[in-house]
Coordinates of C-alpha atoms in Angstrom, one line a residue:
Chain A
X1 CA 0.3 0.2 0.1
X2 CA 2.6 2.2 0.6
X3 CA 4.1 2.3 -2.6
X4 CA 0.8 2.9 -4.2
X5 CA 0.6 5.7 -2.0
X6 CA 4.0 7.4 -3.3
X7 CA 3.6 6.8 -6.6
X8 CA -0.1 8.2 -6.5
X9 CA 1.6 11.2 -5.0
X10 CA 4.5 11.4 -7.7
X11 CA 1.2 11.1 -10.8
X12 CA 0.0 14.5 -8.8
X13 CA 2.7 16.7 -9.7
X14 CA 2.4 17.0 -13.2
X15 CA -1.1 17.0 -12.9
X16 CA -0.8 20.3 -10.5
X17 CA 1.8 22.1 -12.4
X18 CA -0.5 21.8 -15.5
X19 CA -3.8 23.2 -13.3
X20 CA -1.8 25.7 -11.9
X21 CA -0.8 27.0 -15.9
X22 CA -3.8 26.7 -16.8
X23 CA -4.8 29.5 -13.8
X24 CA -1.9 31.5 -15.4
X25 CA -2.7 31.4 -18.9
X26 CA -7.0 32.2 -18.4
X27 CA -5.5 35.3 -16.2
X28 CA -3.4 36.3 -18.7
X29 CA -5.4 35.6 -21.9
X30 CA -8.2 38.1 -20.8
X31 CA -8.2 41.1 -22.6
X32 CA -7.2 44.9 -21.3
X33 CA -4.2 45.8 -19.1
X34 CA -5.2 44.7 -14.8
X35 CA -4.0 47.7 -13.8
X36 CA -5.8 50.0 -15.8
X37 CA -8.3 47.9 -14.5
X38 CA -8.1 48.7 -11.4
X39 CA -7.3 51.9 -11.2
X40 CA -10.0 52.7 -13.7
X41 CA -9.4 54.5 -17.7
X42 CA -8.6 58.2 -15.6
X43 CA -5.1 56.9 -13.8
X44 CA -2.0 58.6 -14.4
X45 CA 0.5 56.7 -16.5
X46 CA 2.8 57.0 -13.5
X47 CA 0.2 55.8 -11.2
X48 CA -0.4 52.2 -14.0
X49 CA 3.4 52.2 -14.1
X50 CA 4.1 51.8 -10.0
X51 CA 0.7 49.4 -9.9
X52 CA 2.5 47.5 -12.7
X53 CA 5.8 46.4 -10.7
X54 CA 3.8 46.1 -7.6
X55 CA 1.7 43.2 -9.1
X56 CA 5.2 41.9 -10.8
X57 CA 3.4 42.9 -14.5
X58 CA 6.9 44.5 -15.8
X59 CA 8.5 41.7 -16.0
X60 CA 9.4 38.8 -18.6
X61 CA 6.2 37.0 -19.4
X62 CA 9.0 33.5 -18.0
X63 CA 9.5 35.3 -15.5
X64 CA 6.2 35.7 -13.9
X65 CA 5.2 32.3 -14.4
X66 CA 7.9 30.7 -12.5
X67 CA 7.2 33.0 -9.7
X68 CA 3.6 32.3 -9.9
X69 CA 4.9 28.5 -9.8
X70 CA 7.2 28.4 -6.9
X71 CA 5.4 30.9 -4.9
X72 CA 2.0 28.6 -5.8
X73 CA 4.0 26.1 -4.6
X74 CA 5.2 27.1 -1.5
X75 CA 2.1 27.8 0.0
X76 CA 1.8 31.7 -0.5
X77 CA -1.1 32.0 -2.1
X78 CA -0.6 36.8 -2.2
X79 CA -2.9 38.9 -0.7
X80 CA -5.9 40.8 -1.6
X81 CA -5.8 44.0 -3.2
X82 CA -8.6 45.9 -2.1
X83 CA -7.9 44.2 1.4
X84 CA -4.5 43.9 1.7
X85 CA -4.9 40.9 3.7
X86 CA -3.7 37.8 3.2
X87 CA -5.8 35.6 0.9
X88 CA -5.4 32.5 3.1
X89 CA -6.0 34.5 6.2
X90 CA -9.6 35.1 4.7
X91 CA -10.4 31.5 3.7
X92 CA -9.1 29.9 6.4
X93 CA -11.9 32.2 8.4
X94 CA -14.4 30.4 6.3
X95 CA -12.8 27.1 6.0
X96 CA -15.5 25.8 8.7
X97 CA -18.2 26.4 7.3
X98 CA -17.6 25.5 4.0
X99 CA -16.7 21.9 5.4
X100 CA -20.0 21.8 7.2
X101 CA -21.5 22.2 4.6
X102 CA -19.4 20.2 1.6
X103 CA -19.4 17.1 4.6
X104 CA -23.2 17.1 5.2
X105 CA -23.9 16.9 1.6
X106 CA -22.2 14.6 0.4
X107 CA -23.3 12.6 3.7
X108 CA -27.0 13.9 2.8
X109 CA -26.1 12.1 -0.7
X110 CA -24.5 8.9 0.3
X111 CA -26.9 8.0 2.8
X112 CA -29.4 8.0 0.4
X113 CA -27.9 7.7 -3.5
X114 CA -26.3 3.9 -2.4
X115 CA -29.4 2.4 -1.0
X116 CA -31.9 3.9 -3.9
X117 CA -29.5 2.7 -6.3
X118 CA -29.1 -0.7 -5.6
X119 CA -32.5 -0.9 -4.6
X120 CA -33.9 0.4 -8.6
X121 CA -31.2 -2.0 -9.5
X122 CA -32.9 -5.4 -7.6
X123 CA -36.4 -4.2 -8.9
X124 CA -35.3 -3.4 -12.9
X125 CA -38.1 -2.1 -14.7
X126 CA -40.5 -2.1 -11.7
X127 CA -42.6 0.4 -10.6
X128 CA -39.7 0.9 -7.6
X129 CA -36.8 1.8 -10.3
X130 CA -39.4 4.1 -12.3
X131 CA -39.8 6.4 -9.8
X132 CA -36.1 5.9 -8.4
X133 CA -35.2 7.0 -12.0
X134 CA -37.4 9.6 -12.7
X135 CA -36.8 11.2 -9.0
X136 CA -33.1 11.6 -9.9
X137 CA -33.4 13.5 -13.0
X138 CA -36.2 15.6 -11.1
X139 CA -33.0 16.4 -8.6
X140 CA -30.2 16.3 -11.2
X141 CA -32.7 18.9 -13.1
X142 CA -32.5 21.5 -10.3
X143 CA -30.2 24.2 -10.3
X144 CA -29.3 24.6 -6.9
X145 CA -30.1 28.1 -6.6
X146 CA -34.1 27.2 -7.1
X147 CA -34.3 24.4 -5.4
X148 CA -32.4 26.7 -2.4
X149 CA -35.1 28.9 -2.8
X150 CA -37.8 26.3 -3.4
X151 CA -36.8 24.8 0.5
X152 CA -36.6 28.3 1.3
X153 CA -40.2 29.5 0.8
X154 CA -41.6 26.2 2.3
X155 CA -39.6 25.1 5.3
X156 CA -38.2 28.8 6.6
X157 CA -41.1 31.0 4.8
X158 CA -44.0 29.2 5.2
X159 CA -44.2 26.4 7.9
X160 CA -41.1 28.2 9.7
X161 CA -39.1 25.3 10.7
X162 CA -35.7 26.4 9.8
X163 CA -33.9 29.8 9.8
X164 CA -34.0 32.1 7.1
X165 CA -30.1 33.4 8.0
X166 CA -27.2 30.6 7.7
X167 CA -24.5 32.7 9.0
X168 CA -23.7 30.3 12.4
X169 CA -22.5 31.0 15.9
X170 CA -19.7 28.1 15.1
X171 CA -19.7 28.2 19.4
X172 CA -23.0 27.2 19.8
X173 CA -23.9 23.4 18.3
X174 CA -27.6 23.5 18.1
X175 CA -27.1 26.5 16.4
X176 CA -25.1 25.6 13.8
X177 CA -26.6 22.5 13.2
X178 CA -30.1 24.4 12.6
X179 CA -28.5 26.5 9.9
X180 CA -27.2 23.9 8.4
X181 CA -30.7 21.6 7.5
X182 CA -31.5 23.7 4.7
X183 CA -28.2 24.2 2.5
X184 CA -27.3 20.7 3.4
X185 CA -30.3 19.4 2.1
X186 CA -30.1 21.5 -0.9
X187 CA -26.6 20.4 -2.4
X188 CA -27.6 16.5 -0.6
X189 CA -30.5 15.8 -2.9
X190 CA -29.0 16.9 -6.0
X191 CA -25.8 14.8 -5.4
X192 CA -28.1 12.1 -4.4
X193 CA -29.7 11.9 -7.7
X194 CA -26.4 11.4 -9.1
X195 CA -25.4 9.0 -7.0
X196 CA -28.6 6.9 -7.8
X197 CA -28.1 6.7 -10.8
X198 CA -24.3 6.1 -11.3
X199 CA -24.9 3.2 -8.4
X200 CA -28.2 1.9 -10.1
X201 CA -26.5 1.2 -13.1
X202 CA -22.6 -0.3 -12.0
X203 CA -24.7 -2.8 -9.9
X204 CA -26.7 -3.8 -12.9
X205 CA -23.5 -4.4 -14.7
X206 CA -22.4 -6.8 -11.4
X207 CA -26.1 -8.3 -10.8
X208 CA -25.1 -10.8 -14.0
X209 CA -21.6 -11.6 -12.8
X210 CA -21.0 -15.0 -12.1
X211 CA -19.5 -14.6 -8.7
X212 CA -22.5 -13.4 -7.6
X213 CA -24.8 -16.7 -8.8
X214 CA -21.8 -18.6 -7.3
X215 CA -21.9 -16.8 -3.6
X216 CA -25.9 -17.2 -4.2
X217 CA -25.7 -21.0 -5.1
X218 CA -22.9 -21.3 -2.3
X219 CA -25.6 -20.5 0.0
X220 CA -24.6 -17.0 1.3
X221 CA -27.8 -15.3 2.3
X222 CA -29.5 -12.6 -1.2
X223 CA -28.9 -9.6 1.2
X224 CA -24.7 -10.3 1.8
X225 CA -24.3 -11.3 -1.7
X226 CA -25.8 -8.0 -2.9
X227 CA -24.1 -5.6 0.0
X228 CA -21.1 -7.5 0.0
X229 CA -20.2 -9.3 -3.4
X230 CA -22.0 -6.4 -5.4
X231 CA -22.0 -3.7 -4.0
X232 CA -17.8 -3.7 -3.5
X233 CA -17.1 -4.3 -6.8
X234 CA -20.1 -1.8 -8.3
X235 CA -17.9 0.7 -6.1
X236 CA -15.2 1.9 -8.6
X237 CA -17.5 3.9 -10.4
X238 CA -19.3 4.8 -7.9
X239 CA -16.3 6.8 -5.9
X240 CA -14.9 7.8 -9.1
X241 CA -18.4 9.9 -9.4
X242 CA -18.2 10.7 -6.4
X243 CA -14.5 12.0 -7.1
X244 CA -15.9 13.5 -10.1
X245 CA -18.7 15.7 -8.8
X246 CA -16.6 17.8 -6.7
X247 CA -15.7 20.1 -9.5
X248 CA -19.6 20.3 -9.4
X249 CA -19.6 20.3 -5.6
X250 CA -17.8 23.7 -5.2
X251 CA -20.2 25.7 -8.0
X252 CA -23.1 24.6 -7.0
X253 CA -21.5 25.4 -3.2
X254 CA -21.5 29.2 -4.7
X255 CA -24.7 29.3 -5.5
X256 CA -26.1 27.5 -2.2
X257 CA -23.8 30.4 -0.3
X258 CA -25.4 32.9 -1.6
X259 CA -29.3 31.5 -1.7
X260 CA -29.2 31.2 2.4
X261 CA -26.2 33.9 3.0
X262 CA -23.9 31.7 4.7
X263 CA -20.3 32.6 5.0
X264 CA -18.1 30.0 2.3
X265 CA -15.1 29.6 0.1
X266 CA -18.2 31.1 -3.0
X267 CA -19.0 33.8 -1.0
X268 CA -15.6 35.0 -1.2
X269 CA -15.0 35.0 -4.7
X270 CA -18.4 36.6 -5.5
X271 CA -16.5 39.4 -3.3
X272 CA -14.0 39.4 -4.9
X273 CA -15.4 39.2 -8.3
X274 CA -17.9 42.5 -7.5
X275 CA -14.2 44.3 -6.9
X276 CA -12.5 44.0 -9.4
X277 CA -9.7 42.0 -7.1
X278 CA -7.3 40.1 -9.6
X279 CA -5.1 38.8 -6.8
X280 CA -8.0 37.4 -5.3
X281 CA -9.6 36.1 -7.8
X282 CA -6.0 34.0 -9.1
X283 CA -5.6 33.0 -4.9
X284 CA -8.5 31.6 -4.9
X285 CA -8.1 29.6 -8.1
X286 CA -5.1 27.7 -7.0
X287 CA -6.5 27.1 -4.0
X288 CA -9.1 25.6 -6.0
X289 CA -6.8 23.7 -7.8
X290 CA -4.8 21.8 -4.5
X291 CA -8.0 20.9 -3.7
X292 CA -9.2 19.1 -7.2
X293 CA -5.6 17.6 -7.1
X294 CA -6.1 16.3 -3.4
X295 CA -9.4 15.0 -4.1
X296 CA -8.5 13.2 -7.0
X297 CA -5.4 11.8 -4.9
X298 CA -8.6 10.9 -1.9
X299 CA -10.6 9.0 -5.3
X300 CA -7.2 7.4 -6.3
X301 CA -6.3 5.9 -2.8
X302 CA -9.7 4.7 -2.1
X303 CA -9.9 3.2 -5.1
X304 CA -7.0 1.1 -3.4
X305 CA -9.0 0.4 -0.5
X306 CA -11.5 -1.3 -2.7
X307 CA -10.0 -2.9 -5.0
X308 CA -7.0 -4.5 -3.8
X309 CA -6.4 -5.6 -8.1
X310 CA -5.7 -2.0 -8.5
X311 CA -2.5 -1.1 -6.1
X312 CA -0.5 -4.0 -7.9
X313 CA -1.4 -2.5 -11.6
Chain B
X1 CA -38.3 8.0 -34.4
X2 CA -41.2 5.1 -33.5
X3 CA -39.8 3.7 -30.7
X4 CA -38.3 6.9 -29.7
X5 CA -41.5 8.5 -29.1
X6 CA -43.2 4.9 -27.7
X7 CA -41.1 5.4 -24.4
X8 CA -43.0 7.4 -22.2
X9 CA -40.2 9.2 -20.3
X10 CA -39.1 10.8 -23.8
X11 CA -42.9 11.4 -24.8
X12 CA -42.5 13.8 -22.0
X13 CA -39.5 15.2 -22.2
X14 CA -40.3 16.1 -26.0
X15 CA -43.9 17.7 -24.9
X16 CA -41.4 20.1 -22.4
X17 CA -39.0 21.2 -25.0
X18 CA -41.7 22.1 -27.4
X19 CA -44.1 23.5 -25.0
X20 CA -40.8 25.8 -24.2
X21 CA -39.4 26.9 -27.9
X22 CA -43.4 26.9 -29.1
X23 CA -43.2 30.1 -26.4
X24 CA -40.4 31.6 -27.0
X25 CA -40.9 31.7 -30.4
X26 CA -44.2 32.5 -30.8
X27 CA -43.5 35.4 -27.9
X28 CA -43.9 38.2 -29.9
X29 CA -47.7 37.4 -30.6
X30 CA -48.6 35.6 -27.4
X31 CA -46.9 37.3 -24.4
X32 CA -49.9 39.6 -23.3
X33 CA -47.6 42.8 -22.6
X34 CA -44.4 44.0 -23.0
X35 CA -41.2 41.9 -21.6
X36 CA -40.0 45.8 -19.8
X37 CA -42.7 47.7 -20.3
X38 CA -43.0 49.6 -16.3
X39 CA -45.6 50.0 -14.5
X40 CA -45.5 51.5 -11.2
X41 CA -49.9 52.0 -10.6
X42 CA -49.4 47.4 -11.2
X43 CA -46.3 46.9 -9.2
X44 CA -46.3 43.7 -7.2
X45 CA -50.0 42.6 -8.6
X46 CA -50.4 38.5 -7.1
X47 CA -51.1 36.1 -9.6
X48 CA -54.8 36.5 -11.2
X49 CA -57.2 38.8 -12.7
X50 CA -55.4 40.8 -15.3
X51 CA -51.4 39.1 -14.6
X52 CA -51.8 35.6 -15.2
X53 CA -48.4 35.4 -13.3
X54 CA -48.6 38.7 -11.1
X55 CA -46.2 41.5 -12.1
X56 CA -42.8 42.6 -10.2
X57 CA -41.0 45.1 -8.5
X58 CA -41.4 47.3 -11.6
X59 CA -45.1 46.2 -12.3
X60 CA -43.8 44.1 -15.1
X61 CA -45.8 41.1 -16.7
X62 CA -43.7 37.7 -15.0
X63 CA -45.8 35.7 -18.0
X64 CA -44.5 38.1 -20.6
X65 CA -41.5 38.1 -18.9
X66 CA -41.1 34.5 -18.8
X67 CA -41.9 33.6 -22.6
X68 CA -39.3 36.4 -23.6
X69 CA -37.0 34.8 -21.0
X70 CA -37.3 31.7 -22.7
X71 CA -35.1 32.9 -26.0
X72 CA -32.2 33.6 -24.0
X73 CA -32.0 30.6 -22.5
X74 CA -32.5 28.3 -25.6
X75 CA -30.2 31.3 -27.8
X76 CA -27.2 30.5 -25.1
X77 CA -27.8 26.7 -24.9
X78 CA -27.7 25.6 -28.7
X79 CA -25.3 28.4 -29.8
X80 CA -22.7 27.4 -27.0
X81 CA -23.3 23.3 -27.1
X82 CA -23.5 23.6 -31.0
X83 CA -19.9 25.9 -30.8
X84 CA -18.0 22.8 -28.1
X85 CA -19.7 20.3 -30.3
X86 CA -17.3 21.7 -32.9
X87 CA -14.5 22.2 -31.5
X88 CA -13.9 19.5 -29.1
X89 CA -15.3 17.0 -31.6
X90 CA -12.8 18.1 -33.8
X91 CA -10.1 18.5 -31.2
X92 CA -11.3 15.1 -30.3
X93 CA -10.9 13.3 -33.7
X94 CA -7.7 14.7 -35.3
X95 CA -6.1 13.5 -31.5
X96 CA -7.7 9.9 -32.0
X97 CA -6.7 9.8 -35.2
X98 CA -3.0 11.0 -35.0
X99 CA -2.5 9.1 -31.9
X100 CA 1.0 8.9 -30.1
X101 CA 2.7 11.6 -28.2
X102 CA 0.5 14.2 -29.7
X103 CA -2.7 12.8 -28.6
X104 CA -1.3 11.9 -25.0
X105 CA -0.6 15.8 -24.9
X106 CA -3.9 16.8 -25.9
X107 CA -5.9 14.6 -23.8
X108 CA -4.2 15.2 -20.4
X109 CA -5.1 19.6 -21.5
X110 CA -8.8 17.7 -21.9
X111 CA -8.8 16.7 -18.6
X112 CA -7.3 19.6 -16.3
X113 CA -10.2 21.7 -18.1
X114 CA -12.0 19.0 -17.0
X115 CA -11.1 19.2 -13.9
X116 CA -11.6 22.5 -12.9
X117 CA -15.2 23.3 -11.4
X118 CA -16.9 24.5 -14.9
X119 CA -19.7 27.4 -13.2
X120 CA -16.1 28.9 -10.8
X121 CA -14.7 28.9 -14.9
X122 CA -17.9 30.1 -16.2
X123 CA -17.9 32.7 -13.6
X124 CA -14.5 34.2 -14.0
X125 CA -14.4 34.2 -17.9
X126 CA -17.5 36.3 -17.9
X127 CA -16.5 38.2 -15.1
X128 CA -13.2 39.3 -16.6
X129 CA -15.1 39.7 -20.0
X130 CA -18.2 41.6 -18.8
X131 CA -21.7 40.3 -19.3
X132 CA -22.7 40.2 -22.6
X133 CA -24.0 37.5 -25.1
X134 CA -21.4 37.0 -27.0
X135 CA -18.9 36.5 -23.3
X136 CA -22.2 34.5 -21.8
X137 CA -21.8 31.7 -25.1
X138 CA -18.2 31.8 -25.0
X139 CA -18.0 31.2 -21.3
X140 CA -20.0 28.1 -21.4
X141 CA -18.9 26.5 -24.5
X142 CA -15.6 26.6 -23.1
X143 CA -16.5 24.6 -20.1
X144 CA -18.1 22.1 -22.8
X145 CA -15.3 21.6 -24.9
X146 CA -13.4 19.4 -22.9
X147 CA -16.0 16.7 -22.8
X148 CA -17.2 16.7 -26.4
X149 CA -12.6 15.6 -27.2
X150 CA -13.4 12.5 -24.9
X151 CA -16.6 11.4 -26.6
X152 CA -15.4 12.3 -30.2
X153 CA -11.8 10.7 -29.4
X154 CA -12.5 7.3 -28.5
X155 CA -14.7 6.3 -31.0
X156 CA -12.0 7.3 -33.9
X157 CA -8.9 5.1 -32.0
X158 CA -10.9 2.3 -33.1
X159 CA -12.8 3.1 -36.3
X160 CA -8.9 4.0 -37.2
X161 CA -7.7 1.0 -37.3
X162 CA -10.7 -0.9 -39.3
X163 CA -10.2 -2.6 -43.1
X164 CA -12.7 0.8 -44.6
X165 CA -10.2 3.6 -43.3
X166 CA -7.5 1.9 -44.5
X167 CA -9.5 1.0 -47.5
X168 CA -9.6 4.9 -48.1
X169 CA -5.9 5.7 -47.0
X170 CA -5.2 2.8 -50.1
X171 CA -7.3 4.5 -52.5
X172 CA -5.6 7.9 -52.1
X173 CA -7.9 9.8 -50.2
X174 CA -6.6 12.3 -48.0
X175 CA -6.0 11.8 -44.6
X176 CA -8.7 14.9 -43.9
X177 CA -11.5 13.2 -46.3
X178 CA -10.6 10.2 -44.1
X179 CA -11.9 11.3 -41.1
X180 CA -14.5 13.8 -42.0
X181 CA -16.1 11.6 -44.7
X182 CA -15.3 8.0 -43.5
X183 CA -15.3 8.5 -39.6
X184 CA -17.9 11.4 -39.0
X185 CA -20.3 9.4 -39.6
X186 CA -20.0 6.7 -37.6
X187 CA -19.5 9.1 -34.2
X188 CA -22.5 11.9 -35.0
X189 CA -25.3 10.4 -33.2
X190 CA -22.8 9.3 -30.2
X191 CA -22.2 13.7 -30.0
X192 CA -26.0 14.8 -30.5
X193 CA -26.9 12.5 -27.4
X194 CA -24.4 14.4 -25.3
X195 CA -25.7 17.0 -26.9
X196 CA -28.9 17.2 -25.8
X197 CA -27.6 16.2 -22.0
X198 CA -25.0 19.4 -22.4
X199 CA -27.7 20.9 -23.2
X200 CA -29.6 20.8 -20.0
X201 CA -26.7 21.8 -18.7
X202 CA -25.8 24.0 -20.8
X203 CA -29.3 25.7 -19.2
X204 CA -28.8 25.6 -16.0
X205 CA -25.2 27.6 -16.4
X206 CA -26.5 30.0 -17.7
X207 CA -29.4 30.9 -15.2
X208 CA -26.4 30.3 -12.4
X209 CA -24.5 32.9 -13.6
X210 CA -27.2 35.3 -14.2
X211 CA -28.7 34.2 -10.8
X212 CA -25.2 35.6 -9.6
X213 CA -25.5 38.4 -12.0
X214 CA -23.1 38.0 -14.8
X215 CA -25.9 37.3 -16.8
X216 CA -27.4 39.2 -20.1
X217 CA -27.9 42.8 -18.3
X218 CA -31.2 43.5 -17.6
X219 CA -34.3 44.7 -18.0
X220 CA -33.5 42.2 -20.9
X221 CA -35.9 39.0 -19.2
X222 CA -33.6 35.7 -18.3
X223 CA -35.5 33.4 -16.0
X224 CA -31.7 33.9 -13.8
X225 CA -32.0 37.5 -13.7
X226 CA -35.9 36.8 -12.6
X227 CA -34.7 34.7 -9.6
X228 CA -32.2 37.1 -8.8
X229 CA -35.3 39.8 -8.9
X230 CA -37.8 38.3 -7.0
X231 CA -35.2 37.0 -4.3
X232 CA -34.7 40.0 -3.3
X233 CA -38.3 40.6 -2.6
X234 CA -39.1 36.5 -1.4
X235 CA -41.0 38.4 1.1
X236 CA -43.8 39.9 -0.4
X237 CA -44.1 38.2 -4.3
X238 CA -42.5 35.0 -3.4
X239 CA -44.2 34.2 -7.0
X240 CA -41.5 35.9 -8.9
X241 CA -39.2 33.3 -7.9
X242 CA -41.4 30.1 -7.9
X243 CA -42.3 30.9 -12.0
X244 CA -39.4 31.8 -13.7
X245 CA -37.4 28.4 -11.7
X246 CA -40.6 26.3 -12.5
X247 CA -40.0 27.7 -16.4
X248 CA -36.2 26.6 -15.9
X249 CA -36.8 23.4 -14.4
X250 CA -39.4 22.4 -17.2
X251 CA -37.0 22.8 -19.6
X252 CA -33.6 22.1 -18.2
X253 CA -35.8 18.1 -16.9
X254 CA -37.0 17.7 -20.8
X255 CA -34.0 18.4 -22.6
X256 CA -32.6 15.2 -19.7
X257 CA -35.8 12.9 -20.6
X258 CA -35.0 13.8 -24.4
X259 CA -31.7 13.0 -24.0
X260 CA -32.0 10.1 -21.8
X261 CA -34.6 8.6 -24.5
X262 CA -32.0 9.2 -27.0
X263 CA -29.2 7.1 -25.9
X264 CA -31.6 4.6 -25.1
X265 CA -32.3 4.5 -28.8
X266 CA -28.9 4.8 -30.7
X267 CA -27.8 2.0 -27.8
X268 CA -30.1 -0.4 -27.3
X269 CA -27.2 -2.2 -24.8
X270 CA -27.7 0.3 -22.5
X271 CA -31.5 0.4 -22.3
X272 CA -32.8 1.1 -19.0
X273 CA -29.4 1.4 -17.4

C-alpha cells in the first residue's frame, strides 16, 4: 500500500503543474491591463506603471510564470488587492462553514443515493425502479439556486421550521446544526440524484456476474451477496463519480451560499468578482486547484482500498 | 423515431421542450404585455386577474417576461453547445486520429480543463470579459469543449484501425477526407446524444450565472435574472421566484429526458441503465 500511495503522490505533481499553468494562462489571456482595470481609465501613466511594478506585470512573462509557480507551490497565495489581507486568512476564516456544508451534503447524498441505487437495480423496470429513475432525473435537473429558494420558501418562510439567515454561530452546536439543514439538503439532494443513477447502473452490470451466482449457489444469504459481493465490485464507478462530482459541488456551493447567505469560499469569490480583486481571484483559483488535486488523489487512494487489484496495476 | 416516442419518458421530455420552444418563438404574438414595459401602478400584483402570473417590483408582467426569457436560455444553450461540439469534436477526432504523443498531450490538457469546476470557470471568464451574450456563449462553450473532445476521440481510436479506413487511404484519399467523410458519420449519433444532455447543463449554467448577476444585462428578461429579482422580494412576492424557477426546471428536465431517451434508442445495450 505504501508504494501505491507514493506512486499516486508522484503522479499528482504533473497534474498540479498543469492546472496551475491553466490558471496562469486564464488570468493572462484576458484582454486589457489589470493595472488599468484596477485604477480606472483616468489613472496617470505613472500610477499605472507603479502598480504594474508592484504586481510584477512589468517583468518578462516567463519570469512571472516561474515566480507564480514558486509562490503557489510554497503555499504563498498572495494578498487581496482591496484589503491587503493574506488570502489564506480570509479563506481560513470560512473553512469551518464550507467543511460543514460539504461534509453534510456528501453524507446526505451517499446515505440516500447508494441504497436507492441498489434498490432500483434489484427491482429493474418495476415501479420502484421507474420512480427512482424519475426522481433522480428531476433532482439532476434542479439548478441548486432554484431548489434552494423553493426549500427556503417552504421550510423557512411558509412553515417556519428552519431559520432564513445562514450565518451560524460556530460555538453553538444547536444553532450550527439548524442553520446547516436547509443548505445541506439543497446540495445533498442533487448529489443523491447523481449517486442513485451511477449506483443503479453499476449494480446492474454486476448483478449478472458469475461470482454473484456462485455466491448465491453456495448458500450465502441474498442480502449479503448484494451488499458484500455486489456493491463492493460496483463501488469503483461510484467512487469515481463522487470524486468527479466535487467539481460540481464546488460550483453548487457558491450558489447555495448566496441563497442562504452563508459565509464560505463561494461568497468570497463573488465578493472578489464585484470588487475586481484580481490577486484574490488568482489566489482562490490556485486554492481550488489544490483542492481538486487532493480530491483526485483521495479518489485514487480509495480505489486501492476498495479493490486490491488496483494497487498492483 | 417511432420507438423513441413510445418511451414515455422521452415523450414527456419532448412535450416539455416543444412547449418552451413554441413559447419562445411565438413570444412576440402570444405574450400579453411588453416584457420590459414598467408600470408603477401595477407593481407586485399577485397572480390572477389581468396578470396571469402576477407582476414584478417594476410592474412588469411575469408571464411575458418568462416567454421572452425562454429565448435567451435557448439561444445561449444552442449556440454554446453547437460551438463546443464543433471545436471539441474536431479536437478529439484529430487527436485520436493522429495518436501517439500529440494525442497524449492534447488529452491531458482536456483532462485538466475537465477537472476545473465549470461554474467557477464560467463565472471568472464572464466576470473578466463582461456580461454580454457573446461572452456567456463563449464561457459556457469553453466548459463543454473537453467532454466533447473525449467522446469524439474514443470511437476514432478503434475506427481508424478498421478495413474501410485502410481502404480509403490505399485509394489515395487525404487524411482530412478519411476523417471527415468516412469516420465522422460513425460518431455523429453519440455526439448528438451528449449534445442534448449538455444543452440541459448549458441552460442551468446560463441561469446560474444570471442569478449571480453575470447574465445578459437588465432590463432584458432572463430566467436567472428574474429569479435574482424575485429573491430580493421573496417576503412580499414569492411568485416572482416560483414561476421562473418552474420554467427553468421544465426546460432542463425536458432536455434531460429527451437525452436519456435518445441514448437508450441509439444504444440498445444501455437501455434502462
